[in-house]
Rosetta silent file (secondary structure, phi, psi, omega in degrees, C-alpha in Angstrom):
SEQUENCE: MSGNYLPRNRAAEWLGRAVLGLLGWRVEGQLPALDKFVAIGAHHTSNWDFVIFIALKFVLRVNVCWFGKHSIFRWPFGRLMRRCGGIPIRRGQQDNTVEQAVQAFAEHREFILVLSPEGTRKKVERWKMGFYHIALGARVPVLLAALDYANRRVFIGPVFWPSGDVAADLARILEFYRPFIPKKPEYAFYGD
SCORE:     score description
SCORE:     0.000 S_00000001
   1 L     0.000   34.404 -176.431   98.159   89.903  102.863 S_00000001
   2 H   -55.055  -43.975 -175.299   95.003   90.474  100.842 S_00000001
   3 H   -59.997  -16.397  168.130   93.180   87.900  102.706 S_00000001
   4 H   -79.156  -17.664  179.423   93.228   89.698  105.931 S_00000001
   5 E  -106.359  151.636  176.560   91.249   92.620  104.536 S_00000001
   6 L   -82.444  162.144  172.958   87.525   92.849  103.750 S_00000001
   7 L   -70.441  146.661 -174.531   86.205   93.678  100.617 S_00000001
   8 L   -62.140  138.362 -167.323   85.441   97.423  100.444 S_00000001
   9 L  -148.800   84.715 -178.500   82.165   98.171  102.086 S_00000001
  10 H   -47.759  -51.815  175.304   81.741  101.854  101.936 S_00000001
  11 H   -47.679  -45.364  163.368   78.845  101.837  104.393 S_00000001
  12 H   -44.037  -66.503  175.374   80.926  100.040  107.006 S_00000001
  13 H   -41.543  -69.732 -176.593   83.946  102.297  106.427 S_00000001
  14 H   -45.539  -49.299 -177.280   81.617  105.449  106.664 S_00000001
  15 H   -59.876  -49.357  174.699   80.008  103.945  109.850 S_00000001
  16 H   -63.488  -40.428  172.200   83.387  103.299  111.400 S_00000001
  17 H   -69.888  -34.276 -177.982   84.711  106.825  110.527 S_00000001
  18 H   -71.841  -53.864  161.425   81.691  108.319  111.808 S_00000001
  19 H   -36.969  -65.285 -177.930   81.887  106.740  115.207 S_00000001
  20 H   -56.232  -50.928 -178.245   85.618  107.285  115.677 S_00000001
  21 H   -66.391  -31.531 -170.103   84.841  111.012  114.593 S_00000001
  22 H   -82.680  -22.246  177.977   81.893  111.688  116.747 S_00000001
  23 H   -90.183   -3.725  172.372   83.895  110.375  119.628 S_00000001
  24 L    77.025   25.596 -176.419   86.798  112.602  118.590 S_00000001
  25 L  -104.004  141.941  174.154   89.139  109.654  118.153 S_00000001
  26 E  -129.396  178.629 -170.714   91.936  109.022  115.593 S_00000001
  27 E  -113.813  123.368  171.394   94.272  106.214  114.426 S_00000001
  28 E  -122.650  144.889 -173.366   98.030  106.258  114.680 S_00000001
  29 L   108.210  162.226  157.059  100.174  103.566  113.307 S_00000001
  30 L  -118.566  165.038  159.416   99.821  100.854  110.795 S_00000001
  31 L   -69.539  142.667  175.433   99.224   97.242  110.576 S_00000001
  32 L   -67.332  145.204 -177.640  102.080   95.098  110.143 S_00000001
  33 L  -100.606   82.677  153.418  102.155   93.492  106.659 S_00000001
  34 L  -111.036  149.814  174.744  102.079   89.871  108.078 S_00000001
  35 L   -57.695  -48.685 -168.050   99.938   87.077  107.210 S_00000001
  36 E  -144.464  132.305 -177.718   99.536   86.203  110.906 S_00000001
  37 E  -156.484  172.256  164.400   99.716   87.600  114.216 S_00000001
  38 E  -105.292  129.909  175.493   98.051   87.860  117.597 S_00000001
  39 E  -114.278  134.415 -177.532   96.981   91.562  118.465 S_00000001
  40 E  -116.322  138.362  173.985   96.481   92.490  121.975 S_00000001
  41 E  -121.154  124.170  169.594   94.521   95.924  122.920 S_00000001
  42 E  -135.237  167.616   -1.924   94.942   97.246  126.407 S_00000001
  43 L  -103.356  137.589  172.806   93.897   98.361  128.746 S_00000001
  44 L   -99.776  100.380 -169.899   90.208   97.106  128.467 S_00000001
  45 L  -125.177   -3.804 -169.017   88.561   98.907  131.088 S_00000001
  46 L  -136.323  147.264  169.942   85.315  100.031  129.303 S_00000001
  47 L   -64.778  -38.990  171.254   82.370   98.779  127.187 S_00000001
  48 H   -45.969  -29.596 -176.743   83.518  101.580  125.128 S_00000001
  49 H   -54.846  -43.142 -168.490   86.749  100.027  124.293 S_00000001
  50 H   -66.196  -48.644 -175.875   84.527   97.487  122.266 S_00000001
  51 H   -65.913  -50.407 -169.034   82.553  100.106  120.151 S_00000001
  52 H   -67.904  -36.778  169.107   85.905  101.814  119.300 S_00000001
  53 H   -69.112  -14.898  165.201   87.446   98.496  118.281 S_00000001
  54 H   -74.573  -31.748  177.071   84.594   97.745  116.043 S_00000001
  55 H   -69.445  -65.440 -178.742   84.822  101.136  114.404 S_00000001
  56 H   -36.939  -52.139  175.365   88.641  100.338  113.870 S_00000001
  57 H   -37.583  -60.178  176.077   87.664   97.215  112.399 S_00000001
  58 H   -58.074  -46.634 -173.595   85.443   98.888  109.879 S_00000001
  59 H   -80.078  -26.465  178.837   87.737  101.851  108.974 S_00000001
  60 H   -96.653  -10.257  173.071   90.833   99.404  108.497 S_00000001
  61 L    40.725   67.749 -179.956   88.718   96.746  106.897 S_00000001
  62 E  -119.318  140.738 -177.443   90.659   94.089  108.496 S_00000001
  63 L   -91.439  102.357 -171.599   89.481   90.570  108.865 S_00000001
  64 L  -138.695  154.239 -177.020   90.049   89.652  112.461 S_00000001
  65 E  -118.555  149.147  170.105   88.715   87.074  115.024 S_00000001
  66 E  -141.129  155.549 -179.938   88.215   87.634  118.817 S_00000001
  67 E   -98.534  135.265 -178.181   87.103   85.778  121.851 S_00000001
  68 E  -135.344  141.109  168.456   84.193   87.161  123.732 S_00000001
  69 E   -56.912  136.605 -155.597   82.317   85.892  126.789 S_00000001
  70 H   -61.599  -29.507 -179.627   79.826   83.437  125.674 S_00000001
  71 H   -74.645  -18.201 -175.961   76.874   85.700  126.993 S_00000001
  72 H   -79.444   -7.196 -164.548   77.460   88.667  124.854 S_00000001
  73 H  -119.405   31.917  174.081   76.623   86.220  121.752 S_00000001
  74 L   -96.143  171.650 -173.649   72.927   85.650  122.696 S_00000001
  75 L   -66.350  171.879  -28.273   70.087   86.929  120.826 S_00000001
  76 L   -66.589   -2.995 -173.658   69.657   89.779  119.509 S_00000001
  77 L   -94.936  -23.901 -167.648   73.339   90.303  118.986 S_00000001
  78 H   -30.984  -73.607 -153.819   74.797   86.699  118.596 S_00000001
  79 H   -69.290  -28.685 -168.777   74.754   86.553  114.882 S_00000001
  80 H   -73.693  -53.085 -171.593   75.831   90.190  114.413 S_00000001
  81 H   -66.750  -50.125  175.170   78.994   89.600  116.997 S_00000001
  82 H   -62.177  -30.124  168.672   79.936   86.158  115.066 S_00000001
  83 H   -66.739  -47.192  172.057   79.889   88.243  111.542 S_00000001
  84 L   -62.845   12.678 -179.877   82.215   90.616  113.240 S_00000001
  85 L    99.124    2.307 -172.194   84.772   88.045  113.979 S_00000001
  86 E   -87.358  155.002 -174.258   83.688   86.936  117.405 S_00000001
  87 E  -136.185  106.993 -156.972   84.081   83.489  118.928 S_00000001
  88 E   -77.720  130.461  177.140   82.115   82.891  121.938 S_00000001
  89 E  -128.424  143.330  173.708   84.310   81.265  125.047 S_00000001
  90 L  -107.056  127.790  176.720   82.979   80.313  128.540 S_00000001
  91 L   -70.906  134.291  170.658   85.337   81.615  130.931 S_00000001
  92 L   101.306   -2.857 -169.592   86.213   79.347  133.755 S_00000001
  93 L  -105.649  143.872  174.884   85.831   76.124  131.752 S_00000001
  94 L   -92.460   69.584  179.997   89.012   74.198  130.550 S_00000001
  95 L  -101.529   37.336  178.756   88.309   73.833  126.979 S_00000001
  96 L    47.962   38.842 -178.101   91.790   74.228  125.607 S_00000001
  97 H   -59.651  -30.410 -177.778   91.277   77.552  124.045 S_00000001
  98 H   -61.627  -55.808 -169.841   95.064   78.102  123.545 S_00000001
  99 H   -51.882  -44.268 -172.070   95.366   74.821  121.767 S_00000001
 100 H   -61.853  -51.814  174.738   92.364   75.628  119.724 S_00000001
 101 H   -64.344  -22.549 -173.509   93.731   79.017  118.689 S_00000001
 102 H   -78.778  -43.136  179.407   97.247   77.514  117.960 S_00000001
 103 H   -69.741  -34.240  173.898   95.484   74.911  115.551 S_00000001
 104 H   -66.231  -32.226  162.428   93.400   77.759  113.840 S_00000001
 105 H   -50.229  -44.394 -160.934   96.878   79.571  113.165 S_00000001
 106 H   -78.916  -35.760  176.081   98.261   76.267  111.602 S_00000001
 107 H   -75.158   -7.979 -177.505   95.042   75.691  109.468 S_00000001
 108 L  -123.043  136.317  161.239   94.724   79.211  107.882 S_00000001
 109 L   -55.144  -36.106  174.198   97.289   80.970  105.711 S_00000001
 110 L  -113.837  128.615  173.811   95.976   84.226  107.021 S_00000001
 111 E  -170.416  135.029  173.464   94.756   84.772  110.427 S_00000001
 112 E  -126.675  115.368  179.256   94.617   87.662  112.951 S_00000001
 113 E  -115.781  112.409 -178.338   93.374   87.039  116.483 S_00000001
 114 E   -86.030  116.902  177.648   92.526   90.187  118.774 S_00000001
 115 E  -129.328  148.579  174.657   92.649   89.662  122.491 S_00000001
 116 L   -98.474  125.010  177.672   92.310   91.609  125.474 S_00000001
 117 L   -69.366   -4.552 -172.377   94.880   90.383  128.284 S_00000001
 118 L   -99.311  -25.309  177.415   92.789   91.549  131.205 S_00000001
 119 L    78.641  -15.023 -171.611   90.114   89.509  130.029 S_00000001
 120 L  -155.941  161.366  176.961   87.455   91.653  131.764 S_00000001
 121 L   -90.007    5.871 -171.880   86.603   95.311  132.118 S_00000001
 122 L  -107.366 -179.454 -174.540   87.182   95.302  135.889 S_00000001
 123 L   -60.540  133.224  158.821   90.468   95.777  138.193 S_00000001
 124 L  -117.876  145.167  173.042   92.624   92.847  137.475 S_00000001
 125 L   -92.562   -1.553  179.217   95.788   91.741  139.532 S_00000001
 126 L  -156.750  164.740  173.863   97.353   90.078  136.551 S_00000001
 127 L  -101.880  135.949  162.128   96.999   89.761  132.645 S_00000001
 128 L   -49.796  112.499 -176.986   95.657   86.456  131.196 S_00000001
 129 L   -86.586    8.881  167.444   98.673   85.119  129.411 S_00000001
 130 H   -31.989  -73.139 -178.187   96.573   83.307  126.785 S_00000001
 131 H   -38.519  -33.418  173.894   97.726   85.699  124.170 S_00000001
 132 H   -71.400  -52.819 -179.302  101.279   84.974  124.925 S_00000001
 133 H   -75.339  -21.804  178.253  101.119   81.161  124.940 S_00000001
 134 H   -70.525  -48.078 -174.700   98.915   81.314  121.431 S_00000001
 135 H   -67.561  -39.395 -179.100  101.625   83.401  119.784 S_00000001
 136 H   -50.537  -50.248 -172.370  104.544   81.234  121.293 S_00000001
 137 H   -75.129  -28.169 -174.474  102.786   78.131  120.158 S_00000001
 138 H   -90.302   -9.621 -175.422  101.477   79.332  116.770 S_00000001
 139 L    64.713   23.681  171.268  105.220   80.937  116.137 S_00000001
 140 L  -105.449  160.165 -168.581  103.588   84.328  115.500 S_00000001
 141 L   -97.600  176.957 -177.688  104.468   87.657  116.850 S_00000001
 142 E  -115.301  139.545  173.146  102.045   89.829  119.060 S_00000001
 143 E  -105.660  119.215  167.910  101.138   93.300  117.833 S_00000001
 144 E   -90.226  121.422  172.517  100.626   95.847  120.535 S_00000001
 145 E  -115.567  141.458  178.347   97.910   98.157  120.219 S_00000001
 146 E  -135.497  149.654  178.535   96.640  100.490  122.874 S_00000001
 147 E   -92.137  116.768  178.687   93.493  102.772  123.654 S_00000001
 148 E  -114.547   85.259 -176.363   94.802  106.196  124.730 S_00000001
 149 L   -57.722  -46.366 -172.151   91.648  107.791  126.288 S_00000001
 150 L   -48.212  -42.480 -172.989   93.807  111.062  127.523 S_00000001
 151 L  -109.973   16.593  170.730   94.611  111.711  123.632 S_00000001
 152 L    45.096   64.772  174.226   91.660  110.055  122.083 S_00000001
 153 E  -142.694  152.152  164.204   93.615  107.698  119.992 S_00000001
 154 E  -102.607  128.480 -174.112   94.164  104.202  118.912 S_00000001
 155 E  -110.391  120.393 -178.268   97.711  103.531  118.808 S_00000001
 156 E   -89.474  102.980 -174.906   99.032  100.618  116.446 S_00000001
 157 E  -100.633 -145.644 -166.425  102.502   99.944  117.938 S_00000001
 158 E   -91.897  177.891  173.226  105.321   97.434  117.093 S_00000001
 159 E  -103.125  145.934 -174.225  105.232   93.594  116.804 S_00000001
 160 E  -125.595  137.036  168.089  106.794   91.787  119.679 S_00000001
 161 L  -104.998  117.041 -171.068  108.084   88.254  119.335 S_00000001
 162 L   -54.400  146.531  168.283  107.790   85.970  122.424 S_00000001
 163 L  -104.252  -10.093  177.958  111.148   84.640  123.516 S_00000001
 164 L   100.950  -16.483  162.098  109.797   81.997  125.774 S_00000001
 165 L   -82.829   70.043 -158.857  110.826   84.163  128.946 S_00000001
 166 H   -52.234  -46.687 -164.710  107.254   85.012  130.009 S_00000001
 167 H   -79.672  -26.459  177.496  108.416   87.409  133.008 S_00000001
 168 H   -72.486  -35.431 -175.975  111.015   89.223  130.864 S_00000001
 169 H   -65.382  -40.364 -170.613  108.562   89.502  127.873 S_00000001
 170 H   -72.803  -41.709 -174.441  105.719   90.594  130.049 S_00000001
 171 H   -56.747  -57.138  172.479  107.759   93.303  131.724 S_00000001
 172 H   -42.083  -46.107 -170.167  108.854   94.644  128.230 S_00000001
 173 H   -70.048  -65.596 -179.723  105.011   94.379  126.949 S_00000001
 174 H   -55.822  -32.365  165.438  103.767   96.427  130.143 S_00000001
 175 H   -52.040  -38.903  174.696  106.358   98.803  129.614 S_00000001
 176 H   -56.536  -51.867 -170.429  104.839   99.785  126.153 S_00000001
 177 H   -63.543  -30.179 -173.364  101.532  100.207  127.810 S_00000001
 178 L   -43.070  -39.050 -166.165  102.523  102.542  130.635 S_00000001
 179 L   -89.510    2.216  172.283  102.195  105.794  128.928 S_00000001
 180 L  -109.762  143.197 -176.117   98.597  105.235  127.731 S_00000001
 181 L   -97.576  122.634  176.662   95.576  106.088  129.750 S_00000001
 182 L   -88.216  168.693 -175.686   92.453  104.059  129.743 S_00000001
 183 L   -50.836  -45.197 -177.814   88.959  105.042  130.240 S_00000001
 184 L  -119.331   87.487 -163.703   89.275  103.855  133.763 S_00000001
 185 H   -73.648  -15.050  179.746   92.951  104.331  134.728 S_00000001
 186 H   -69.933  -13.514 -174.281   92.187  102.628  138.322 S_00000001
 187 H   -97.472  -14.148  175.627   91.441   99.278  136.583 S_00000001
 188 L   -71.906  144.622  172.085   94.727   99.133  134.694 S_00000001
 189 L  -120.439  144.403 -174.537   97.451   96.851  135.444 S_00000001
 190 L  -135.352   25.011  173.494  100.843   97.620  134.907 S_00000001
 191 L    80.628    5.464 -164.714  102.642   94.917  136.813 S_00000001
 192 L   -90.535    0.000    0.000  103.604   96.957  139.639 S_00000001
C-alpha cells in the first residue's frame, strides 16, 4: 500500500503532531492495509474538524482525496487545498460526482477518498449517501472514523462492506457513531 502513503516530510509530520498536541488530541486505531477504500469521518459539526483532519493526514502521511465546497478553493487557499488532496465540488448541481468518484477508483491502483456524510457543519435531517453509493459502485469498503471531542481523540474504526441494503447498512453505521461526541452535539445525526 506504499502508494497511499506520502514520502516522509518531517516538517509536515511535526506540524501535524504539534497541532494535535496543542489541541490535546490523540489517534486511536490504525488504517487498514488496503489499497482502496472510502473513509467517512463523522460527525462533522465544526470548522475545527477540518483542522484535525489535516493534522491527522500529516501525522499518518496518508495520501487521500476529499471533496470540498468549491468556495473554499478560492485564493489564497485554493492551491494549498488542492495540494492537500481537495477536489472542489458545486453542491446542488447534478454533475455525477458519484460516477466520477467510482471512475477514479477504477483508474487508480491505490485510492483513498475521505468524505463527511453530513456534507455540512450544520444540523442535518439525514446523511448524504454518496459515500455509500461510491463504495458500492467501486466495490470497496467504507472505513469508519470518528471525531470524539469528549475524549479528544480521532478513532479509526473498522471497515464496513456495503451489502446493498441501504437502510440496514446505514443503521449499523450510525450505531457505530453513537458513542462519539462531536464538537456541537446538537448538530449530530443519529438516525432517530
